[in-house]
PDB file of C-alpha atoms in Angstrom:
ATOM      1  CA  MET A   1     128.660 -86.626-109.123  1.00  0.00           C
ATOM      2  CA  SER A   2     127.277 -90.215-109.438  1.00  0.00           C
ATOM      3  CA  ALA A   3     129.156 -92.709-111.461  1.00  0.00           C
ATOM      4  CA  ALA A   4     125.863 -94.525-112.305  1.00  0.00           C
ATOM      5  CA  ALA A   5     123.716 -92.902-115.138  1.00  0.00           C
ATOM      6  CA  ALA A   6     120.024 -92.331-114.670  1.00  0.00           C
ATOM      7  CA  VAL A   7     117.850 -94.492-116.952  1.00  0.00           C
ATOM      8  CA  THR A   8     114.055 -93.842-117.470  1.00  0.00           C
ATOM      9  CA  ASP A   9     111.009 -95.758-118.755  1.00  0.00           C
ATOM     10  CA  SER A  10     111.828 -94.582-122.343  1.00  0.00           C
ATOM     11  CA  THR A  11     115.527 -95.370-122.332  1.00  0.00           C
ATOM     12  CA  PHE A  12     115.463 -98.623-120.302  1.00  0.00           C
ATOM     13  CA  LYS A  13     115.244-100.883-123.332  1.00  0.00           C
ATOM     14  CA  GLN A  14     118.161 -99.305-125.072  1.00  0.00           C
ATOM     15  CA  GLU A  15     120.403 -98.658-122.028  1.00  0.00           C
ATOM     16  CA  VAL A  16     119.671-101.929-120.197  1.00  0.00           C
ATOM     17  CA  LEU A  17     118.152-104.650-122.370  1.00  0.00           C
ATOM     18  CA  GLU A  18     120.228-103.911-125.375  1.00  0.00           C
ATOM     19  CA  SER A  19     123.489-103.399-123.620  1.00  0.00           C
ATOM     20  CA  GLU A  20     126.536-105.325-124.677  1.00  0.00           C
ATOM     21  CA  LEU A  21     127.795-105.428-121.099  1.00  0.00           C
ATOM     22  CA  PRO A  22     125.937-106.896-118.088  1.00  0.00           C
ATOM     23  CA  VAL A  23     124.039-104.165-116.373  1.00  0.00           C
ATOM     24  CA  LEU A  24     123.432-103.524-112.622  1.00  0.00           C
ATOM     25  CA  VAL A  25     120.272-101.562-112.177  1.00  0.00           C
ATOM     26  CA  ASP A  26     119.647 -99.669-108.856  1.00  0.00           C
ATOM     27  CA  PHE A  27     115.887 -99.120-108.499  1.00  0.00           C
ATOM     28  CA  TRP A  28     115.528 -96.361-105.898  1.00  0.00           C
ATOM     29  CA  ALA A  29     113.093 -93.645-104.668  1.00  0.00           C
ATOM     30  CA  PRO A  30     113.712 -90.158-103.374  1.00  0.00           C
ATOM     31  CA  TRP A  31     112.245 -90.704 -99.837  1.00  0.00           C
ATOM     32  CA  CYS A  32     113.700 -94.113 -99.235  1.00  0.00           C
ATOM     33  CA  GLY A  33     116.241 -93.949 -96.527  1.00  0.00           C
ATOM     34  CA  PRO A  34     118.141 -97.204 -97.238  1.00  0.00           C
ATOM     35  CA  CYS A  35     118.555 -96.058-100.901  1.00  0.00           C
ATOM     36  CA  ARG A  36     120.770 -93.334 -99.512  1.00  0.00           C
ATOM     37  CA  MET A  37     123.083 -96.039 -98.030  1.00  0.00           C
ATOM     38  CA  VAL A  38     123.262 -98.170-101.060  1.00  0.00           C
ATOM     39  CA  ALA A  39     123.872 -95.289-103.550  1.00  0.00           C
ATOM     40  CA  PRO A  40     127.581 -94.857-102.607  1.00  0.00           C
ATOM     41  CA  VAL A  41     128.134 -98.623-102.742  1.00  0.00           C
ATOM     42  CA  VAL A  42     126.614 -98.707-106.275  1.00  0.00           C
ATOM     43  CA  ASP A  43     128.832 -95.808-107.303  1.00  0.00           C
ATOM     44  CA  GLU A  44     131.948 -97.747-105.945  1.00  0.00           C
ATOM     45  CA  ILE A  45     130.865-100.875-107.831  1.00  0.00           C
ATOM     46  CA  ALA A  46     130.536 -98.711-111.013  1.00  0.00           C
ATOM     47  CA  GLU A  47     134.052 -97.482-110.647  1.00  0.00           C
ATOM     48  CA  GLN A  48     135.628-100.790-109.733  1.00  0.00           C
ATOM     49  CA  TYR A  49     133.899-102.720-112.627  1.00  0.00           C
ATOM     50  CA  ALA A  50     134.209-100.001-115.196  1.00  0.00           C
ATOM     51  CA  GLY A  51     134.393-101.599-118.668  1.00  0.00           C
ATOM     52  CA  GLN A  52     133.041-104.884-117.371  1.00  0.00           C
ATOM     53  CA  VAL A  53     129.696-103.816-116.039  1.00  0.00           C
ATOM     54  CA  LYS A  54     127.340-100.972-116.875  1.00  0.00           C
ATOM     55  CA  VAL A  55     125.678 -99.395-113.768  1.00  0.00           C
ATOM     56  CA  VAL A  56     122.508 -97.419-113.965  1.00  0.00           C
ATOM     57  CA  LYS A  57     119.807 -95.997-111.668  1.00  0.00           C
ATOM     58  CA  VAL A  58     116.004 -95.948-112.073  1.00  0.00           C
ATOM     59  CA  ASN A  59     113.886 -93.545-109.993  1.00  0.00           C
ATOM     60  CA  THR A  60     110.767 -95.680-109.417  1.00  0.00           C
ATOM     61  CA  ASP A  61     108.590 -92.722-108.712  1.00  0.00           C
ATOM     62  CA  GLU A  62     109.338 -91.154-111.984  1.00  0.00           C
ATOM     63  CA  ASN A  63     109.529 -94.331-113.886  1.00  0.00           C
ATOM     64  CA  PRO A  64     106.638 -96.474-112.763  1.00  0.00           C
ATOM     65  CA  SER A  65     106.343 -98.622-115.880  1.00  0.00           C
ATOM     66  CA  VAL A  66     109.689-100.185-115.764  1.00  0.00           C
ATOM     67  CA  ALA A  67     109.423-100.648-111.966  1.00  0.00           C
ATOM     68  CA  SER A  68     106.094-102.369-112.305  1.00  0.00           C
ATOM     69  CA  GLN A  69     107.185-104.465-115.265  1.00  0.00           C
ATOM     70  CA  TYR A  70     109.922-106.044-113.024  1.00  0.00           C
ATOM     71  CA  GLY A  71     107.728-106.383-110.097  1.00  0.00           C
ATOM     72  CA  ILE A  72     109.666-103.927-107.877  1.00  0.00           C
ATOM     73  CA  ARG A  73     108.146-103.935-104.388  1.00  0.00           C
ATOM     74  CA  SER A  74     110.801-103.297-101.676  1.00  0.00           C
ATOM     75  CA  ILE A  75     113.173-100.431-102.378  1.00  0.00           C
ATOM     76  CA  PRO A  76     116.093-100.400-102.930  1.00  0.00           C
ATOM     77  CA  THR A  77     116.150-103.339-105.242  1.00  0.00           C
ATOM     78  CA  LEU A  78     119.294-104.103-107.224  1.00  0.00           C
ATOM     79  CA  MET A  79     118.899-106.171-110.388  1.00  0.00           C
ATOM     80  CA  ILE A  80     121.414-107.609-112.792  1.00  0.00           C
ATOM     81  CA  PHE A  81     120.675-107.976-116.393  1.00  0.00           C
ATOM     82  CA  LYS A  82     122.533-109.869-119.021  1.00  0.00           C
ATOM     83  CA  GLY A  83     121.547-110.215-122.678  1.00  0.00           C
ATOM     84  CA  GLY A  84     118.212-108.496-122.023  1.00  0.00           C
ATOM     85  CA  GLN A  85     117.280-110.969-119.229  1.00  0.00           C
ATOM     86  CA  ARG A  86     117.142-110.364-115.483  1.00  0.00           C
ATOM     87  CA  VAL A  87     119.674-112.870-114.127  1.00  0.00           C
ATOM     88  CA  ASP A  88     119.843-111.840-110.453  1.00  0.00           C
ATOM     89  CA  MET A  89     118.487-109.559-107.689  1.00  0.00           C
ATOM     90  CA  VAL A  90     119.380-108.236-104.287  1.00  0.00           C
ATOM     91  CA  VAL A  91     116.874-106.492-102.122  1.00  0.00           C
ATOM     92  CA  GLY A  92     117.599-103.856 -99.498  1.00  0.00           C
ATOM     93  CA  ALA A  93     120.706-101.921 -98.322  1.00  0.00           C
ATOM     94  CA  VAL A  94     123.458-104.584 -98.619  1.00  0.00           C
ATOM     95  CA  PRO A  95     127.212-104.427 -97.986  1.00  0.00           C
ATOM     96  CA  LYS A  96     129.410-103.885-100.958  1.00  0.00           C
ATOM     97  CA  SER A  97     130.863-107.541-100.639  1.00  0.00           C
ATOM     98  CA  THR A  98     127.280-108.940-101.050  1.00  0.00           C
ATOM     99  CA  LEU A  99     126.807-106.835-104.194  1.00  0.00           C
ATOM    100  CA  SER A 100     130.204-107.569-105.747  1.00  0.00           C
ATOM    101  CA  ASN A 101     129.860-111.426-104.972  1.00  0.00           C
ATOM    102  CA  THR A 102     126.487-111.466-106.625  1.00  0.00           C
ATOM    103  CA  LEU A 103     127.887-109.520-109.632  1.00  0.00           C
ATOM    104  CA  GLU A 104     130.945-111.735-110.029  1.00  0.00           C
ATOM    105  CA  LYS A 105     128.758-114.714-110.652  1.00  0.00           C
ATOM    106  CA  HIS A 106     127.590-113.090-113.841  1.00  0.00           C
ATOM    107  CA  LEU A 107     130.843-111.894-115.400  1.00  0.00           C
TER     108      LEU A 107
ATOM    109  CA  MET B   1     118.418 -66.773 -99.569  1.00  0.00           C
ATOM    110  CA  ASN B   2     115.690 -68.697-101.140  1.00  0.00           C
ATOM    111  CA  ILE B   3     112.578 -68.634 -98.861  1.00  0.00           C
ATOM    112  CA  SER B   4     110.211 -70.450-101.105  1.00  0.00           C
ATOM    113  CA  GLU B   5     109.757 -74.044 -99.936  1.00  0.00           C
ATOM    114  CA  LYS B   6     110.696 -76.809-102.097  1.00  0.00           C
ATOM    115  CA  THR B   7     107.556 -78.449-103.302  1.00  0.00           C
ATOM    116  CA  THR B   8     109.049 -81.863-102.910  1.00  0.00           C
ATOM    117  CA  GLN B   9     108.896 -81.598 -99.035  1.00  0.00           C
ATOM    118  CA  ALA B  10     106.067 -82.432 -96.825  1.00  0.00           C
ATOM    119  CA  SER B  11     103.930 -79.854 -94.872  1.00  0.00           C
ATOM    120  CA  ASP B  12     105.314 -78.669 -91.522  1.00  0.00           C
ATOM    121  CA  LYS B  13     102.266 -80.078 -89.792  1.00  0.00           C
ATOM    122  CA  ASN B  14     102.582 -83.641 -91.050  1.00  0.00           C
ATOM    123  CA  LEU B  15     106.410 -83.581 -90.760  1.00  0.00           C
ATOM    124  CA  GLU B  16     106.065 -82.690 -87.098  1.00  0.00           C
ATOM    125  CA  ALA B  17     103.342 -85.390 -86.595  1.00  0.00           C
ATOM    126  CA  MET B  18     105.448 -88.122 -88.066  1.00  0.00           C
ATOM    127  CA  ARG B  19     108.566 -86.895 -86.347  1.00  0.00           C
ATOM    128  CA  HIS B  20     106.656 -87.106 -82.989  1.00  0.00           C
ATOM    129  CA  PHE B  21     105.089 -90.494 -83.846  1.00  0.00           C
ATOM    130  CA  SER B  22     108.558 -91.917 -84.768  1.00  0.00           C
ATOM    131  CA  GLU B  23     110.113 -90.901 -81.576  1.00  0.00           C
ATOM    132  CA  GLN B  24     107.259 -92.261 -79.519  1.00  0.00           C
ATOM    133  CA  TYR B  25     107.043 -95.524 -81.439  1.00  0.00           C
ATOM    134  CA  ALA B  26     110.875 -96.092 -81.144  1.00  0.00           C
ATOM    135  CA  LYS B  27     110.707 -95.589 -77.363  1.00  0.00           C
ATOM    136  CA  ARG B  28     107.595 -97.782 -76.984  1.00  0.00           C
ATOM    137  CA  THR B  29     109.000-100.733 -79.078  1.00  0.00           C
ATOM    138  CA  GLY B  30     112.709-100.527 -77.814  1.00  0.00           C
ATOM    139  CA  THR B  31     113.958 -99.815 -81.265  1.00  0.00           C
ATOM    140  CA  TYR B  32     116.478 -97.120 -82.435  1.00  0.00           C
ATOM    141  CA  PHE B  33     117.137 -94.823 -85.273  1.00  0.00           C
ATOM    142  CA  CYS B  34     119.904 -95.571 -87.820  1.00  0.00           C
ATOM    143  CA  VAL B  35     123.447 -94.461 -87.049  1.00  0.00           C
ATOM    144  CA  ASP B  36     123.107 -92.369 -90.277  1.00  0.00           C
ATOM    145  CA  PRO B  37     120.502 -89.617 -89.404  1.00  0.00           C
ATOM    146  CA  GLY B  38     120.111 -89.144 -93.040  1.00  0.00           C
ATOM    147  CA  VAL B  39     118.279 -92.289 -93.395  1.00  0.00           C
ATOM    148  CA  THR B  40     115.920 -91.430 -90.499  1.00  0.00           C
ATOM    149  CA  ALA B  41     115.207 -87.928 -91.789  1.00  0.00           C
ATOM    150  CA  VAL B  42     114.529 -88.951 -95.355  1.00  0.00           C
ATOM    151  CA  VAL B  43     112.124 -91.657 -94.214  1.00  0.00           C
ATOM    152  CA  ILE B  44     110.243 -89.425 -91.878  1.00  0.00           C
ATOM    153  CA  GLU B  45     109.994 -86.830 -94.640  1.00  0.00           C
ATOM    154  CA  GLY B  46     108.651 -89.465 -96.924  1.00  0.00           C
ATOM    155  CA  LEU B  47     106.080 -90.670 -94.525  1.00  0.00           C
ATOM    156  CA  ALA B  48     104.826 -87.110 -93.986  1.00  0.00           C
ATOM    157  CA  LYS B  49     104.619 -86.535 -97.753  1.00  0.00           C
ATOM    158  CA  HIS B  50     102.462 -89.603 -98.090  1.00  0.00           C
ATOM    159  CA  LYS B  51     100.268 -88.364 -95.102  1.00  0.00           C
ATOM    160  CA  ASP B  52      99.925 -85.049 -97.163  1.00  0.00           C
ATOM    161  CA  GLU B  53      99.097 -86.774-100.446  1.00  0.00           C
ATOM    162  CA  LEU B  54      97.188 -89.836 -99.320  1.00  0.00           C
ATOM    163  CA  GLY B  55      95.958 -89.107 -95.800  1.00  0.00           C
ATOM    164  CA  SER B  56      98.106 -92.115 -94.491  1.00  0.00           C
ATOM    165  CA  PRO B  57     101.700 -92.552 -93.862  1.00  0.00           C
ATOM    166  CA  LEU B  58     102.336 -95.192 -96.472  1.00  0.00           C
ATOM    167  CA  CYS B  59     105.837 -96.725 -96.442  1.00  0.00           C
ATOM    168  CA  PRO B  60     108.241 -94.693 -98.704  1.00  0.00           C
ATOM    169  CA  CYS B  61     110.475 -97.653 -99.193  1.00  0.00           C
ATOM    170  CA  ARG B  62     108.178 -99.571-101.532  1.00  0.00           C
ATOM    171  CA  HIS B  63     106.961 -99.209-105.155  1.00  0.00           C
ATOM    172  CA  TYR B  64     103.097 -99.462-105.573  1.00  0.00           C
ATOM    173  CA  GLU B  65     100.969 -99.903-108.571  1.00  0.00           C
ATOM    174  CA  ASP B  66      98.318 -97.792-107.000  1.00  0.00           C
ATOM    175  CA  LYS B  67      99.162 -95.672-103.889  1.00  0.00           C
ATOM    176  CA  GLU B  68      95.632 -94.711-103.058  1.00  0.00           C
ATOM    177  CA  ALA B  69      94.643 -98.363-103.003  1.00  0.00           C
ATOM    178  CA  GLU B  70      97.621 -99.351-100.998  1.00  0.00           C
ATOM    179  CA  ALA B  71      96.981 -96.569 -98.377  1.00  0.00           C
ATOM    180  CA  ALA B  72      93.334 -97.806 -98.066  1.00  0.00           C
ATOM    181  CA  ALA B  73      94.528-101.387 -97.617  1.00  0.00           C
ATOM    182  CA  ALA B  74      96.652-100.126 -94.684  1.00  0.00           C
ATOM    183  CA  TYR B  75      99.104-103.041 -94.672  1.00  0.00           C
ATOM    184  CA  TRP B  76     102.040-100.722 -95.489  1.00  0.00           C
ATOM    185  CA  ASN B  77     100.958 -97.766 -93.488  1.00  0.00           C
ATOM    186  CA  CYS B  78     103.493 -96.939 -90.867  1.00  0.00           C
ATOM    187  CA  PRO B  79     103.849 -98.758 -88.463  1.00  0.00           C
ATOM    188  CA  CYS B  80     103.282-101.536 -91.042  1.00  0.00           C
ATOM    189  CA  VAL B  81     102.179-105.031 -90.372  1.00  0.00           C
ATOM    190  CA  PRO B  82     105.767-106.650 -90.445  1.00  0.00           C
ATOM    191  CA  MET B  83     106.918-103.879 -87.914  1.00  0.00           C
ATOM    192  CA  ARG B  84     104.054-104.453 -85.603  1.00  0.00           C
ATOM    193  CA  GLU B  85     104.253-108.261 -85.812  1.00  0.00           C
ATOM    194  CA  ARG B  86     107.992-108.898 -86.028  1.00  0.00           C
ATOM    195  CA  LYS B  87     109.805-105.527 -85.543  1.00  0.00           C
ATOM    196  CA  GLU B  88     110.910-105.700 -89.267  1.00  0.00           C
ATOM    197  CA  CYS B  89     111.286-102.231 -90.798  1.00  0.00           C
ATOM    198  CA  HIS B  90     113.061-102.546 -94.199  1.00  0.00           C
ATOM    199  CA  CYS B  91     113.064 -98.766 -94.326  1.00  0.00           C
ATOM    200  CA  MET B  92     115.534 -98.715 -91.494  1.00  0.00           C
ATOM    201  CA  LEU B  93     113.586 -96.233 -89.456  1.00  0.00           C
ATOM    202  CA  PHE B  94     113.059 -98.536 -86.487  1.00  0.00           C
ATOM    203  CA  LEU B  95     115.994-100.888 -85.819  1.00  0.00           C
ATOM    204  CA  THR B  96     116.382-103.437 -83.139  1.00  0.00           C
ATOM    205  CA  PRO B  97     119.496-102.918 -80.954  1.00  0.00           C
ATOM    206  CA  ASP B  98     121.171-106.006 -82.503  1.00  0.00           C
ATOM    207  CA  ASN B  99     121.054-104.506 -86.036  1.00  0.00           C
ATOM    208  CA  ASP B 100     124.453-103.433 -87.272  1.00  0.00           C
ATOM    209  CA  PHE B 101     123.036-100.135 -88.396  1.00  0.00           C
ATOM    210  CA  ALA B 102     121.203 -99.191 -85.245  1.00  0.00           C
ATOM    211  CA  GLY B 103     122.451 -96.142 -83.462  1.00  0.00           C
ATOM    212  CA  ASP B 104     121.680 -95.076 -79.802  1.00  0.00           C
ATOM    213  CA  LYS B 105     119.152 -92.345 -80.525  1.00  0.00           C
ATOM    214  CA  GLN B 106     115.368 -92.428 -80.275  1.00  0.00           C
ATOM    215  CA  GLU B 107     115.008 -88.767 -80.993  1.00  0.00           C
ATOM    216  CA  ILE B 108     115.393 -86.425 -83.947  1.00  0.00           C
ATOM    217  CA  SER B 109     114.663 -82.664 -84.230  1.00  0.00           C
ATOM    218  CA  PHE B 110     112.395 -81.014 -86.775  1.00  0.00           C
ATOM    219  CA  GLU B 111     115.309 -78.677 -87.774  1.00  0.00           C
ATOM    220  CA  GLU B 112     117.657 -81.746 -88.159  1.00  0.00           C
ATOM    221  CA  ILE B 113     115.235 -83.448 -90.555  1.00  0.00           C
ATOM    222  CA  ARG B 114     114.779 -80.370 -92.623  1.00  0.00           C
ATOM    223  CA  ALA B 115     118.489 -79.530 -92.747  1.00  0.00           C
ATOM    224  CA  ILE B 116     119.095 -82.914 -94.234  1.00  0.00           C
ATOM    225  CA  THR B 117     116.070 -83.068 -96.687  1.00  0.00           C
ATOM    226  CA  ASN B 118     116.693 -79.572 -97.917  1.00  0.00           C
ATOM    227  CA  HIS B 119     119.927 -80.800 -99.462  1.00  0.00           C
ATOM    228  CA  GLY B 120     118.402 -84.019-100.854  1.00  0.00           C
TER     229      GLY B 120
END
């Protein structure tokens, strides 16, 4: 069971843009290999920063509007949103340390 | 046992074609598959699915506004231009030996791919 909830085109505004907490969004696709590597890292981050950061996932195949709106090209792409704004981005399967260091800057 | 195939997987024909291509291309370029065979299997299945749907093995690790147009443009058809020019595969299918995630294999069986992609 994943610690990161799925967000869709229709729930993105409410779940991400209007969130009180900073949000880490994992943009992934079903047949993207590196997405499989980053998923457990994202789940660990969700547990480690529970209460400080909200962690969600967007399937770009099923939710093309939000993926296009934020200019997603390479997958996986991890974006950090704060107060409805995108404040940072990490592209590719990165180690947990890279992700947590990026996240810490915005807490 | 459920014998009906999951509609989310590629045809056997194109999966075998992309599997064979991946082995040959890795050997020809001196690159290796990922230490995690799950990565390799998912990417080959994704390439085969795009070949089924679009006629070309468009990279499954990108988001496109228009998949048909991208397949026609060919830049991200596997092997993509960055791979051919600089051995850069962000999908982690073909990894140079110095990559931390590179394994020691240049082969993967059809059964191994399906065993992995059957379980998502």
